PDB file of C-alpha atoms in Angstrom:
ATOM      1  CA  MET A  22      14.080 -24.073 -10.686  1.00  0.00           C
ATOM      2  CA  THR A  23      13.154 -24.986  -7.170  1.00  0.00           C
ATOM      3  CA  THR A  24      11.550 -22.760  -4.571  1.00  0.00           C
ATOM      4  CA  THR A  25      12.004 -22.694  -0.825  1.00  0.00           C
ATOM      5  CA  GLU A  26       9.379 -22.357   1.864  1.00  0.00           C
ATOM      6  CA  HIS A  27      10.665 -18.933   2.891  1.00  0.00           C
ATOM      7  CA  GLU A  28      11.301 -17.530  -0.569  1.00  0.00           C
ATOM      8  CA  PRO A  29       9.704 -14.104  -1.090  1.00  0.00           C
ATOM      9  CA  ALA A  30       6.617 -13.953  -3.262  1.00  0.00           C
ATOM     10  CA  ILE A  31       8.375 -11.291  -5.332  1.00  0.00           C
ATOM     11  CA  ALA A  32      12.092 -10.582  -5.449  1.00  0.00           C
ATOM     12  CA  ALA A  33      13.528  -8.186  -8.021  1.00  0.00           C
ATOM     13  CA  GLY A  34      16.955  -6.642  -8.341  1.00  0.00           C
ATOM     14  CA  GLY A  35      18.357  -3.949 -10.584  1.00  0.00           C
ATOM     15  CA  LEU A  36      15.287  -3.499 -12.777  1.00  0.00           C
ATOM     16  CA  ARG A  37      15.913  -0.968 -15.520  1.00  0.00           C
ATOM     17  CA  LYS A  38      13.642   0.299 -18.266  1.00  0.00           C
ATOM     18  CA  ALA A  39      14.041   3.131 -20.745  1.00  0.00           C
ATOM     19  CA  TYR A  40      11.989   4.389 -23.657  1.00  0.00           C
ATOM     20  CA  GLY A  41      14.356   6.096 -26.037  1.00  0.00           C
ATOM     21  CA  ASP A  42      16.424   8.551 -24.024  1.00  0.00           C
ATOM     22  CA  LYS A  43      13.917   8.602 -21.136  1.00  0.00           C
ATOM     23  CA  THR A  44      14.900   6.318 -18.243  1.00  0.00           C
ATOM     24  CA  VAL A  45      11.791   5.166 -16.401  1.00  0.00           C
ATOM     25  CA  LEU A  46      13.371   2.678 -13.991  1.00  0.00           C
ATOM     26  CA  ASP A  47      16.988   3.036 -12.935  1.00  0.00           C
ATOM     27  CA  GLY A  48      17.915   0.026 -10.817  1.00  0.00           C
ATOM     28  CA  VAL A  49      14.831  -0.883  -8.790  1.00  0.00           C
ATOM     29  CA  ASP A  50      15.111  -3.517  -6.040  1.00  0.00           C
ATOM     30  CA  ILE A  51      11.950  -4.994  -4.509  1.00  0.00           C
ATOM     31  CA  GLU A  52      11.277  -7.842  -2.085  1.00  0.00           C
ATOM     32  CA  VAL A  53       7.764  -8.838  -1.007  1.00  0.00           C
ATOM     33  CA  PRO A  54       7.233 -11.587   1.602  1.00  0.00           C
ATOM     34  CA  ALA A  55       4.429 -14.032   0.860  1.00  0.00           C
ATOM     35  CA  GLY A  56       1.040 -13.248   2.389  1.00  0.00           C
ATOM     36  CA  THR A  57       1.654  -9.512   2.805  1.00  0.00           C
ATOM     37  CA  VAL A  58       0.579  -6.247   1.182  1.00  0.00           C
ATOM     38  CA  PHE A  59       3.373  -4.285  -0.473  1.00  0.00           C
ATOM     39  CA  SER A  60       2.520  -0.792  -1.676  1.00  0.00           C
ATOM     40  CA  LEU A  61       4.471   1.168  -4.269  1.00  0.00           C
ATOM     41  CA  LEU A  62       3.970   4.928  -4.046  1.00  0.00           C
ATOM     42  CA  GLY A  63       5.207   7.654  -6.334  1.00  0.00           C
ATOM     43  CA  PRO A  64       4.116  10.694  -8.328  1.00  0.00           C
ATOM     44  CA  ASN A  65       2.430  10.302 -11.696  1.00  0.00           C
ATOM     45  CA  GLY A  66       4.957   9.129 -14.250  1.00  0.00           C
ATOM     46  CA  ALA A  67       7.311   7.736 -11.598  1.00  0.00           C
ATOM     47  CA  GLY A  68       7.187   4.265 -13.151  1.00  0.00           C
ATOM     48  CA  LYS A  69       4.788   2.428 -10.840  1.00  0.00           C
ATOM     49  CA  THR A  70       2.773   0.902 -13.689  1.00  0.00           C
ATOM     50  CA  THR A  71       6.015   0.020 -15.491  1.00  0.00           C
ATOM     51  CA  VAL A  72       7.123  -1.999 -12.456  1.00  0.00           C
ATOM     52  CA  VAL A  73       3.795  -3.833 -12.400  1.00  0.00           C
ATOM     53  CA  SER A  74       3.964  -4.442 -16.147  1.00  0.00           C
ATOM     54  CA  ILE A  75       7.449  -5.952 -15.867  1.00  0.00           C
ATOM     55  CA  LEU A  76       6.690  -8.160 -12.854  1.00  0.00           C
ATOM     56  CA  SER A  77       3.473  -9.401 -14.457  1.00  0.00           C
ATOM     57  CA  THR A  78       5.327 -10.288 -17.721  1.00  0.00           C
ATOM     58  CA  LEU A  79       3.448  -7.708 -19.811  1.00  0.00           C
ATOM     59  CA  ILE A  80       6.702  -6.022 -20.837  1.00  0.00           C
ATOM     60  CA  SER A  81      10.389  -6.911 -20.494  1.00  0.00           C
ATOM     61  CA  ALA A  82      12.957  -5.060 -18.426  1.00  0.00           C
ATOM     62  CA  ASP A  83      16.068  -3.782 -20.184  1.00  0.00           C
ATOM     63  CA  ALA A  84      18.194  -5.096 -17.325  1.00  0.00           C
ATOM     64  CA  GLY A  85      17.847  -6.755 -13.930  1.00  0.00           C
ATOM     65  CA  GLN A  86      16.332  -9.991 -12.735  1.00  0.00           C
ATOM     66  CA  ALA A  87      13.275 -11.075 -10.790  1.00  0.00           C
ATOM     67  CA  ARG A  88      11.527 -14.076  -9.349  1.00  0.00           C
ATOM     68  CA  VAL A  89       7.755 -14.028  -8.955  1.00  0.00           C
ATOM     69  CA  GLY A  90       5.917 -16.855  -7.229  1.00  0.00           C
ATOM     70  CA  GLY A  91       9.181 -18.789  -7.068  1.00  0.00           C
ATOM     71  CA  HIS A  92       9.717 -18.622 -10.828  1.00  0.00           C
ATOM     72  CA  ASP A  93      12.343 -16.786 -12.826  1.00  0.00           C
ATOM     73  CA  LEU A  94      10.652 -13.937 -14.642  1.00  0.00           C
ATOM     74  CA  ALA A  95      12.656 -14.292 -17.838  1.00  0.00           C
ATOM     75  CA  ALA A  96      13.014 -18.075 -18.076  1.00  0.00           C
ATOM     76  CA  GLU A  97       9.651 -19.154 -16.665  1.00  0.00           C
ATOM     77  CA  ALA A  98       7.252 -16.439 -17.797  1.00  0.00           C
ATOM     78  CA  GLN A  99       4.381 -18.871 -18.344  1.00  0.00           C
ATOM     79  CA  ALA A 100       4.703 -20.243 -14.806  1.00  0.00           C
ATOM     80  CA  VAL A 101       4.723 -16.679 -13.463  1.00  0.00           C
ATOM     81  CA  ARG A 102       1.509 -15.906 -15.367  1.00  0.00           C
ATOM     82  CA  ALA A 103      -0.124 -18.997 -13.860  1.00  0.00           C
ATOM     83  CA  ALA A 104       0.727 -17.789 -10.345  1.00  0.00           C
ATOM     84  CA  ILE A 105      -0.469 -14.195 -10.609  1.00  0.00           C
ATOM     85  CA  GLY A 106      -3.537 -12.069 -11.229  1.00  0.00           C
ATOM     86  CA  VAL A 107      -3.526  -8.470 -12.434  1.00  0.00           C
ATOM     87  CA  THR A 108      -6.102  -5.712 -12.041  1.00  0.00           C
ATOM     88  CA  GLY A 109      -5.098  -2.490 -13.759  1.00  0.00           C
ATOM     89  CA  GLN A 110      -6.181   1.121 -13.454  1.00  0.00           C
ATOM     90  CA  PHE A 111      -8.827   0.551 -16.086  1.00  0.00           C
ATOM     91  CA  SER A 112     -11.409  -2.172 -15.733  1.00  0.00           C
ATOM     92  CA  ALA A 113     -11.118  -5.286 -17.898  1.00  0.00           C
ATOM     93  CA  VAL A 114     -14.863  -5.849 -17.547  1.00  0.00           C
ATOM     94  CA  ASP A 115     -16.804  -6.214 -20.806  1.00  0.00           C
ATOM     95  CA  GLY A 116     -19.843  -4.004 -20.388  1.00  0.00           C
ATOM     96  CA  LEU A 117     -21.758  -5.649 -23.240  1.00  0.00           C
ATOM     97  CA  ILE A 118     -22.226  -8.920 -21.363  1.00  0.00           C
ATOM     98  CA  THR A 119     -23.450  -9.743 -17.877  1.00  0.00           C
ATOM     99  CA  GLY A 120     -21.293  -9.997 -14.790  1.00  0.00           C
ATOM    100  CA  GLU A 121     -21.826 -13.746 -14.746  1.00  0.00           C
ATOM    101  CA  GLU A 122     -20.821 -14.034 -18.399  1.00  0.00           C
ATOM    102  CA  ASN A 123     -17.659 -12.039 -17.698  1.00  0.00           C
ATOM    103  CA  MET A 124     -16.793 -14.512 -14.964  1.00  0.00           C
ATOM    104  CA  LEU A 125     -17.558 -17.571 -17.095  1.00  0.00           C
ATOM    105  CA  LEU A 126     -15.456 -16.158 -19.919  1.00  0.00           C
ATOM    106  CA  MET A 127     -12.546 -15.825 -17.505  1.00  0.00           C
ATOM    107  CA  ALA A 128     -13.120 -19.415 -16.345  1.00  0.00           C
ATOM    108  CA  ASP A 129     -12.896 -20.560 -19.970  1.00  0.00           C
ATOM    109  CA  LEU A 130      -9.647 -18.640 -20.413  1.00  0.00           C
ATOM    110  CA  HIS A 131      -8.270 -20.543 -17.422  1.00  0.00           C
ATOM    111  CA  HIS A 132      -9.433 -23.819 -19.026  1.00  0.00           C
ATOM    112  CA  LEU A 133     -11.652 -24.728 -16.093  1.00  0.00           C
ATOM    113  CA  PRO A 134     -14.155 -27.545 -16.758  1.00  0.00           C
ATOM    114  CA  ARG A 135     -17.652 -26.124 -17.299  1.00  0.00           C
ATOM    115  CA  LYS A 136     -19.022 -27.416 -13.989  1.00  0.00           C
ATOM    116  CA  GLU A 137     -15.991 -26.125 -12.064  1.00  0.00           C
ATOM    117  CA  GLY A 138     -16.199 -22.766 -13.833  1.00  0.00           C
ATOM    118  CA  ARG A 139     -19.827 -22.326 -12.828  1.00  0.00           C
ATOM    119  CA  ARG A 140     -19.066 -23.293  -9.233  1.00  0.00           C
ATOM    120  CA  VAL A 141     -16.157 -20.841  -8.961  1.00  0.00           C
ATOM    121  CA  THR A 142     -18.218 -18.123 -10.658  1.00  0.00           C
ATOM    122  CA  ALA A 143     -21.113 -18.549  -8.242  1.00  0.00           C
ATOM    123  CA  GLU A 144     -18.826 -18.535  -5.209  1.00  0.00           C
ATOM    124  CA  LEU A 145     -16.956 -15.410  -6.274  1.00  0.00           C
ATOM    125  CA  LEU A 146     -20.090 -13.510  -7.241  1.00  0.00           C
ATOM    126  CA  GLU A 147     -21.486 -14.248  -3.792  1.00  0.00           C
ATOM    127  CA  ARG A 148     -18.217 -13.333  -2.066  1.00  0.00           C
ATOM    128  CA  PHE A 149     -18.141  -9.966  -3.815  1.00  0.00           C
ATOM    129  CA  GLU A 150     -21.863  -9.299  -3.259  1.00  0.00           C
ATOM    130  CA  LEU A 151     -22.686  -9.385  -6.960  1.00  0.00           C
ATOM    131  CA  THR A 152     -25.150 -12.283  -7.052  1.00  0.00           C
ATOM    132  CA  GLU A 153     -28.234 -10.076  -7.484  1.00  0.00           C
ATOM    133  CA  ALA A 154     -26.642  -8.178 -10.360  1.00  0.00           C
ATOM    134  CA  ALA A 155     -24.985 -11.221 -11.919  1.00  0.00           C
ATOM    135  CA  ARG A 156     -27.365 -11.436 -14.886  1.00  0.00           C
ATOM    136  CA  LYS A 157     -27.472  -7.729 -15.630  1.00  0.00           C
ATOM    137  CA  PRO A 158     -25.199  -6.143 -18.263  1.00  0.00           C
ATOM    138  CA  ALA A 159     -21.957  -5.015 -16.645  1.00  0.00           C
ATOM    139  CA  SER A 160     -22.451  -1.612 -18.301  1.00  0.00           C
ATOM    140  CA  THR A 161     -25.226  -0.977 -15.749  1.00  0.00           C
ATOM    141  CA  TYR A 162     -22.882  -1.534 -12.778  1.00  0.00           C
ATOM    142  CA  SER A 163     -21.630   1.294 -10.597  1.00  0.00           C
ATOM    143  CA  GLY A 164     -17.907   2.041 -10.478  1.00  0.00           C
ATOM    144  CA  GLY A 165     -17.529   0.131  -7.229  1.00  0.00           C
ATOM    145  CA  MET A 166     -19.413  -2.894  -8.599  1.00  0.00           C
ATOM    146  CA  LYS A 167     -17.242  -2.954 -11.717  1.00  0.00           C
ATOM    147  CA  ARG A 168     -14.117  -2.867  -9.571  1.00  0.00           C
ATOM    148  CA  ARG A 169     -15.404  -5.753  -7.432  1.00  0.00           C
ATOM    149  CA  LEU A 170     -16.235  -7.717 -10.575  1.00  0.00           C
ATOM    150  CA  ASP A 171     -12.790  -6.931 -11.962  1.00  0.00           C
ATOM    151  CA  ILE A 172     -11.079  -8.407  -8.898  1.00  0.00           C
ATOM    152  CA  ALA A 173     -13.475 -11.361  -8.836  1.00  0.00           C
ATOM    153  CA  MET A 174     -12.472 -12.101 -12.440  1.00  0.00           C
ATOM    154  CA  THR A 175      -8.814 -11.899 -11.398  1.00  0.00           C
ATOM    155  CA  LEU A 176      -9.427 -14.516  -8.695  1.00  0.00           C
ATOM    156  CA  VAL A 177     -10.972 -17.105 -11.017  1.00  0.00           C
ATOM    157  CA  GLY A 178      -7.576 -18.714 -11.545  1.00  0.00           C
ATOM    158  CA  SER A 179      -6.796 -18.769  -7.772  1.00  0.00           C
ATOM    159  CA  PRO A 180      -3.615 -16.673  -8.084  1.00  0.00           C
ATOM    160  CA  ARG A 181      -1.174 -16.646  -5.183  1.00  0.00           C
ATOM    161  CA  ILE A 182      -0.036 -13.123  -6.046  1.00  0.00           C
ATOM    162  CA  ILE A 183      -2.254 -10.245  -7.158  1.00  0.00           C
ATOM    163  CA  PHE A 184      -1.073  -6.982  -8.682  1.00  0.00           C
ATOM    164  CA  LEU A 185      -3.524  -4.151  -8.022  1.00  0.00           C
ATOM    165  CA  ASP A 186      -2.498  -1.123 -10.059  1.00  0.00           C
ATOM    166  CA  GLU A 187      -4.397   1.856  -8.592  1.00  0.00           C
ATOM    167  CA  PRO A 188      -7.536  -0.270  -8.055  1.00  0.00           C
ATOM    168  CA  THR A 189      -9.629   2.406  -6.327  1.00  0.00           C
ATOM    169  CA  THR A 190      -9.017   5.301  -8.711  1.00  0.00           C
ATOM    170  CA  GLY A 191     -12.289   7.132  -9.267  1.00  0.00           C
ATOM    171  CA  LEU A 192     -14.234   5.297  -6.566  1.00  0.00           C
ATOM    172  CA  ASP A 193     -16.273   7.076  -3.913  1.00  0.00           C
ATOM    173  CA  PRO A 194     -15.097   6.745  -0.281  1.00  0.00           C
ATOM    174  CA  ARG A 195     -17.608   4.000   0.559  1.00  0.00           C
ATOM    175  CA  SER A 196     -16.578   1.876  -2.423  1.00  0.00           C
ATOM    176  CA  ARG A 197     -12.928   2.493  -1.595  1.00  0.00           C
ATOM    177  CA  HIS A 198     -13.412   1.203   1.946  1.00  0.00           C
ATOM    178  CA  THR A 199     -15.200  -1.865   0.558  1.00  0.00           C
ATOM    179  CA  MET A 200     -12.184  -2.534  -1.642  1.00  0.00           C
ATOM    180  CA  TRP A 201      -9.893  -2.192   1.355  1.00  0.00           C
ATOM    181  CA  GLN A 202     -11.846  -4.875   3.164  1.00  0.00           C
ATOM    182  CA  ILE A 203     -11.583  -7.143   0.129  1.00  0.00           C
ATOM    183  CA  VAL A 204      -7.804  -6.698   0.099  1.00  0.00           C
ATOM    184  CA  ARG A 205      -7.596  -7.525   3.817  1.00  0.00           C
ATOM    185  CA  GLU A 206      -9.630 -10.693   3.264  1.00  0.00           C
ATOM    186  CA  LEU A 207      -7.405 -11.766   0.388  1.00  0.00           C
ATOM    187  CA  VAL A 208      -4.294 -11.405   2.520  1.00  0.00           C
ATOM    188  CA  SER A 209      -5.898 -13.232   5.441  1.00  0.00           C
ATOM    189  CA  ASP A 210      -6.387 -16.140   3.020  1.00  0.00           C
ATOM    190  CA  GLY A 211      -2.652 -16.145   2.236  1.00  0.00           C
ATOM    191  CA  THR A 212      -2.658 -14.119  -0.985  1.00  0.00           C
ATOM    192  CA  THR A 213       0.190 -11.677  -1.608  1.00  0.00           C
ATOM    193  CA  VAL A 214      -0.923  -8.241  -2.823  1.00  0.00           C
ATOM    194  CA  PHE A 215       1.289  -5.798  -4.725  1.00  0.00           C
ATOM    195  CA  LEU A 216      -0.527  -2.465  -4.636  1.00  0.00           C
ATOM    196  CA  THR A 217       0.114   0.802  -6.407  1.00  0.00           C
ATOM    197  CA  THR A 218      -2.072   3.693  -5.378  1.00  0.00           C
ATOM    198  CA  GLN A 219      -2.552   7.449  -5.590  1.00  0.00           C
ATOM    199  CA  TYR A 220      -4.170   7.459  -2.163  1.00  0.00           C
ATOM    200  CA  LEU A 221      -1.652   7.670   0.648  1.00  0.00           C
ATOM    201  CA  GLN A 222      -4.306   6.772   3.213  1.00  0.00           C
ATOM    202  CA  GLU A 223      -4.852   3.549   1.278  1.00  0.00           C
ATOM    203  CA  ALA A 224      -1.216   2.533   1.643  1.00  0.00           C
ATOM    204  CA  ASP A 225      -1.288   3.584   5.299  1.00  0.00           C
ATOM    205  CA  GLN A 226      -4.342   1.413   5.951  1.00  0.00           C
ATOM    206  CA  LEU A 227      -3.343  -1.688   3.996  1.00  0.00           C
ATOM    207  CA  ALA A 228       0.381  -2.054   3.445  1.00  0.00           C
ATOM    208  CA  ASP A 229       2.753  -4.053   5.606  1.00  0.00           C
ATOM    209  CA  ARG A 230       5.597  -2.384   3.762  1.00  0.00           C
ATOM    210  CA  ILE A 231       5.740   0.684   1.521  1.00  0.00           C
ATOM    211  CA  ALA A 232       8.313   1.768  -1.044  1.00  0.00           C
ATOM    212  CA  VAL A 233       8.458   5.270  -2.516  1.00  0.00           C
ATOM    213  CA  LEU A 234       9.485   5.433  -6.176  1.00  0.00           C
ATOM    214  CA  ASN A 235      10.889   8.677  -7.523  1.00  0.00           C
ATOM    215  CA  GLY A 236      13.180   9.468 -10.425  1.00  0.00           C
ATOM    216  CA  GLY A 237      13.281   5.809 -11.416  1.00  0.00           C
ATOM    217  CA  ARG A 238      14.617   4.684  -8.030  1.00  0.00           C
ATOM    218  CA  ILE A 239      13.271   3.481  -4.703  1.00  0.00           C
ATOM    219  CA  VAL A 240      14.093   6.434  -2.458  1.00  0.00           C
ATOM    220  CA  ALA A 241      12.656   5.072   0.796  1.00  0.00           C
ATOM    221  CA  GLU A 242      11.198   1.840   2.098  1.00  0.00           C
ATOM    222  CA  GLY A 243       9.679   0.654   5.366  1.00  0.00           C
ATOM    223  CA  SER A 244       6.426   0.341   7.251  1.00  0.00           C
ATOM    224  CA  ALA A 245       4.121   3.357   7.280  1.00  0.00           C
ATOM    225  CA  GLU A 246       5.181   4.231  10.825  1.00  0.00           C
ATOM    226  CA  GLN A 247       8.865   3.888   9.973  1.00  0.00           C
ATOM    227  CA  LEU A 248       8.536   6.131   6.929  1.00  0.00           C
ATOM    228  CA  LYS A 249       6.773   8.807   8.950  1.00  0.00           C
ATOM    229  CA  ARG A 250       9.835   9.061  11.179  1.00  0.00           C
ATOM    230  CA  LEU A 251      12.070   9.893   8.201  1.00  0.00           C
ATOM    231  CA  VAL A 252      10.749  13.418   7.801  1.00  0.00           C
ATOM    232  CA  PRO A 253      10.918  16.312  10.284  1.00  0.00           C
ATOM    233  CA  GLY A 254       7.885  17.744  11.997  1.00  0.00           C
ATOM    234  CA  GLY A 255       7.205  15.173  14.696  1.00  0.00           C
ATOM    235  CA  HIS A 256       6.725  16.564  18.167  1.00  0.00           C
ATOM    236  CA  VAL A 257       5.330  15.946  21.616  1.00  0.00           C
ATOM    237  CA  ARG A 258       2.842  18.497  22.894  1.00  0.00           C
ATOM    238  CA  LEU A 259       2.489  19.082  26.632  1.00  0.00           C
ATOM    239  CA  ARG A 260      -0.409  21.105  28.026  1.00  0.00           C
ATOM    240  CA  PHE A 261      -0.540  22.491  31.555  1.00  0.00           C
ATOM    241  CA  ALA A 262      -3.409  23.904  33.593  1.00  0.00           C
ATOM    242  CA  ASP A 263      -1.132  25.444  36.240  1.00  0.00           C
ATOM    243  CA  PRO A 264       0.995  28.409  35.017  1.00  0.00           C
ATOM    244  CA  GLN A 265       3.655  27.652  37.620  1.00  0.00           C
ATOM    245  CA  ALA A 266       3.947  24.031  36.466  1.00  0.00           C
ATOM    246  CA  TYR A 267       4.159  25.319  32.897  1.00  0.00           C
ATOM    247  CA  GLU A 268       7.065  27.628  33.760  1.00  0.00           C
ATOM    248  CA  SER A 269       8.875  24.880  35.661  1.00  0.00           C
ATOM    249  CA  ALA A 270       8.479  22.472  32.728  1.00  0.00           C
ATOM    250  CA  ALA A 271       9.668  25.123  30.276  1.00  0.00           C
ATOM    251  CA  ALA A 272      12.787  25.623  32.376  1.00  0.00           C
ATOM    252  CA  ALA A 273      13.455  21.883  32.399  1.00  0.00           C
ATOM    253  CA  LEU A 274      12.765  21.460  28.660  1.00  0.00           C
ATOM    254  CA  ARG A 275      14.649  24.419  27.232  1.00  0.00           C
ATOM    255  CA  GLU A 276      14.498  23.218  23.612  1.00  0.00           C
ATOM    256  CA  ALA A 277      10.684  23.245  23.743  1.00  0.00           C
ATOM    257  CA  GLN A 278       8.663  25.752  21.738  1.00  0.00           C
ATOM    258  CA  ARG A 279       6.471  27.768  24.102  1.00  0.00           C
ATOM    259  CA  ASP A 280       2.865  28.897  23.707  1.00  0.00           C
ATOM    260  CA  ASP A 281       2.290  31.086  26.758  1.00  0.00           C
ATOM    261  CA  ASP A 282      -1.352  31.766  25.943  1.00  0.00           C
ATOM    262  CA  ALA A 283      -2.277  28.065  25.698  1.00  0.00           C
ATOM    263  CA  LEU A 284       0.235  26.974  28.370  1.00  0.00           C
ATOM    264  CA  THR A 285       1.639  24.355  26.005  1.00  0.00           C
ATOM    265  CA  LEU A 286       5.145  23.215  25.146  1.00  0.00           C
ATOM    266  CA  GLN A 287       6.054  21.611  21.843  1.00  0.00           C
ATOM    267  CA  ILE A 288       9.152  19.397  21.834  1.00  0.00           C
ATOM    268  CA  PRO A 289      10.692  17.981  18.638  1.00  0.00           C
ATOM    269  CA  SER A 290      10.419  14.201  18.757  1.00  0.00           C
ATOM    270  CA  ASP A 291      10.155  11.157  16.523  1.00  0.00           C
ATOM    271  CA  GLY A 292       7.553   9.738  18.912  1.00  0.00           C
ATOM    272  CA  SER A 293       9.742   6.821  19.972  1.00  0.00           C
ATOM    273  CA  GLN A 294       9.333   5.210  23.375  1.00  0.00           C
ATOM    274  CA  ARG A 295      12.885   6.217  24.254  1.00  0.00           C
ATOM    275  CA  GLU A 296      12.231   9.910  23.610  1.00  0.00           C
ATOM    276  CA  LEU A 297       8.910   9.874  25.456  1.00  0.00           C
ATOM    277  CA  ARG A 298      10.584   8.275  28.454  1.00  0.00           C
ATOM    278  CA  ALA A 299      13.303  10.944  28.400  1.00  0.00           C
ATOM    279  CA  ILE A 300      10.712  13.737  28.355  1.00  0.00           C
ATOM    280  CA  LEU A 301       8.829  12.196  31.274  1.00  0.00           C
ATOM    281  CA  ASP A 302      12.095  11.777  33.184  1.00  0.00           C
ATOM    282  CA  TRP A 303      12.875  15.461  32.665  1.00  0.00           C
ATOM    283  CA  LEU A 304       9.451  16.413  33.990  1.00  0.00           C
ATOM    284  CA  ASP A 305       9.889  14.132  37.020  1.00  0.00           C
ATOM    285  CA  SER A 306      13.246  15.690  37.777  1.00  0.00           C
ATOM    286  CA  ALA A 307      11.590  19.117  37.689  1.00  0.00           C
ATOM    287  CA  GLY A 308       8.802  17.886  39.951  1.00  0.00           C
ATOM    288  CA  VAL A 309       6.004  18.789  37.531  1.00  0.00           C
ATOM    289  CA  GLN A 310       3.302  16.845  35.751  1.00  0.00           C
ATOM    290  CA  ALA A 311       1.611  17.716  32.463  1.00  0.00           C
ATOM    291  CA  ASP A 312      -2.186  17.686  32.325  1.00  0.00           C
ATOM    292  CA  GLU A 313      -2.141  16.431  28.777  1.00  0.00           C
ATOM    293  CA  LEU A 314       0.492  14.760  26.586  1.00  0.00           C
ATOM    294  CA  SER A 315      -0.014  14.118  22.882  1.00  0.00           C
ATOM    295  CA  VAL A 316       2.325  12.785  20.218  1.00  0.00           C
ATOM    296  CA  HIS A 317       2.207  14.219  16.717  1.00  0.00           C
ATOM    297  CA  THR A 318       4.054  12.501  13.863  1.00  0.00           C
ATOM    298  CA  PRO A 319       4.141  13.373  10.168  1.00  0.00           C
ATOM    299  CA  ASP A 320       1.626  11.537   8.008  1.00  0.00           C
ATOM    300  CA  LEU A 321       2.283   9.863   4.672  1.00  0.00           C
ATOM    301  CA  ASP A 322       1.408  13.086   2.868  1.00  0.00           C
ATOM    302  CA  ASP A 323       4.415  14.712   4.552  1.00  0.00           C
ATOM    303  CA  VAL A 324       6.572  11.693   3.707  1.00  0.00           C
ATOM    304  CA  PHE A 325       5.446  11.679   0.082  1.00  0.00           C
ATOM    305  CA  PHE A 326       6.113  15.361  -0.515  1.00  0.00           C
ATOM    306  CA  ALA A 327       9.466  15.257   1.280  1.00  0.00           C
ATOM    307  CA  LEU A 328      10.745  12.166  -0.514  1.00  0.00           C
ATOM    308  CA  THR A 329       9.528  13.012  -4.003  1.00  0.00           C
ATOM    309  CA  ALA A 330      10.961  16.533  -4.021  1.00  0.00           C
ATOM    310  CA  PRO A 331      13.469  17.151  -6.849  1.00  0.00           C
ATOM    311  CA  ALA A 332      16.435  17.109  -4.460  1.00  0.00           C
ATOM    312  CA  THR A 333      15.688  13.546  -3.244  1.00  0.00           C
ATOM    313  CA  SER A 334      18.598  11.240  -4.034  1.00  0.00           C
ATOM    314  CA  GLU A 335      19.814   8.396  -1.865  1.00  0.00           C
ATOM    315  CA  LYS A 336      17.492   5.610  -0.790  1.00  0.00           C
ATOM    316  CA  GLU A 337      16.465   5.477   2.853  1.00  0.00           C
ATOM    317  CA  THR A 338      15.551   2.012   4.100  1.00  0.00           C
ATOM    318  CA  VAL A 339      14.144   1.276   7.529  1.00  0.00           C
ATOM    319  CA  ARG A 340      14.427  -2.292   8.713  1.00  0.00           C
TER     320      ARG A 340
END
């Protein structure tokens, strides 16, 4: 099968998976452009790891089709494996041997010549700031160091696509931020990253596009900012120092929620430029000016809880 220059790194349609009478995935469609971060969110048990397992050839889908790295998942599984790297929720690091030995073992598994394996190992250990600890048993590493070693091992084969399945689970905030920087560097080098995470801030920080998985289906998809506009709660807050200006603005913006003590008005808004311009036009027509204007939009926590509620049904996609 041939690939085209603009073919997505990952393209899947109609993925289905059931275990007995329990349907885990019920027609999942995913498209990930090359050189981007795609994040899959969902509650525990939503099927995120199942999606990763299917796309990385660890298990087979019951139905659907997919292309990963330009290769058909079913017909060219070996070529898919050669194009990807996978880091799961639980470290693949062998604690009984050193970090360097873990890396060299991975180089052997990729059939790299000994000299090339040592070169790649040295470069990756330096890149992930593990050179000083390279000859210590991996069991002595901190959680953050083990995670960095885990990803370094994944990169030995120079994969074009990396699946990170909840890679920062259990890490402290500093280690988590270090991992975020590593992901950004990978993408800047042209690597495609498929990320599942429990941390909504992580998806907000890293992902070019986010999909929310619930009940075996993708129920919403878009950028972080686009998803935040799907749920209610966004508003513009106007604060006034002059009580007379406050009353004039309140008369002009009758749908606003008043706070007479704080001299503030709260207007429902999705934060779009069009709505902000309309609010400012209304104020101009009333001849008043706010002393302070702030825009408040829902965060991904609000999106997550709204979209993974039991009543969620149809998919919402923002292009």
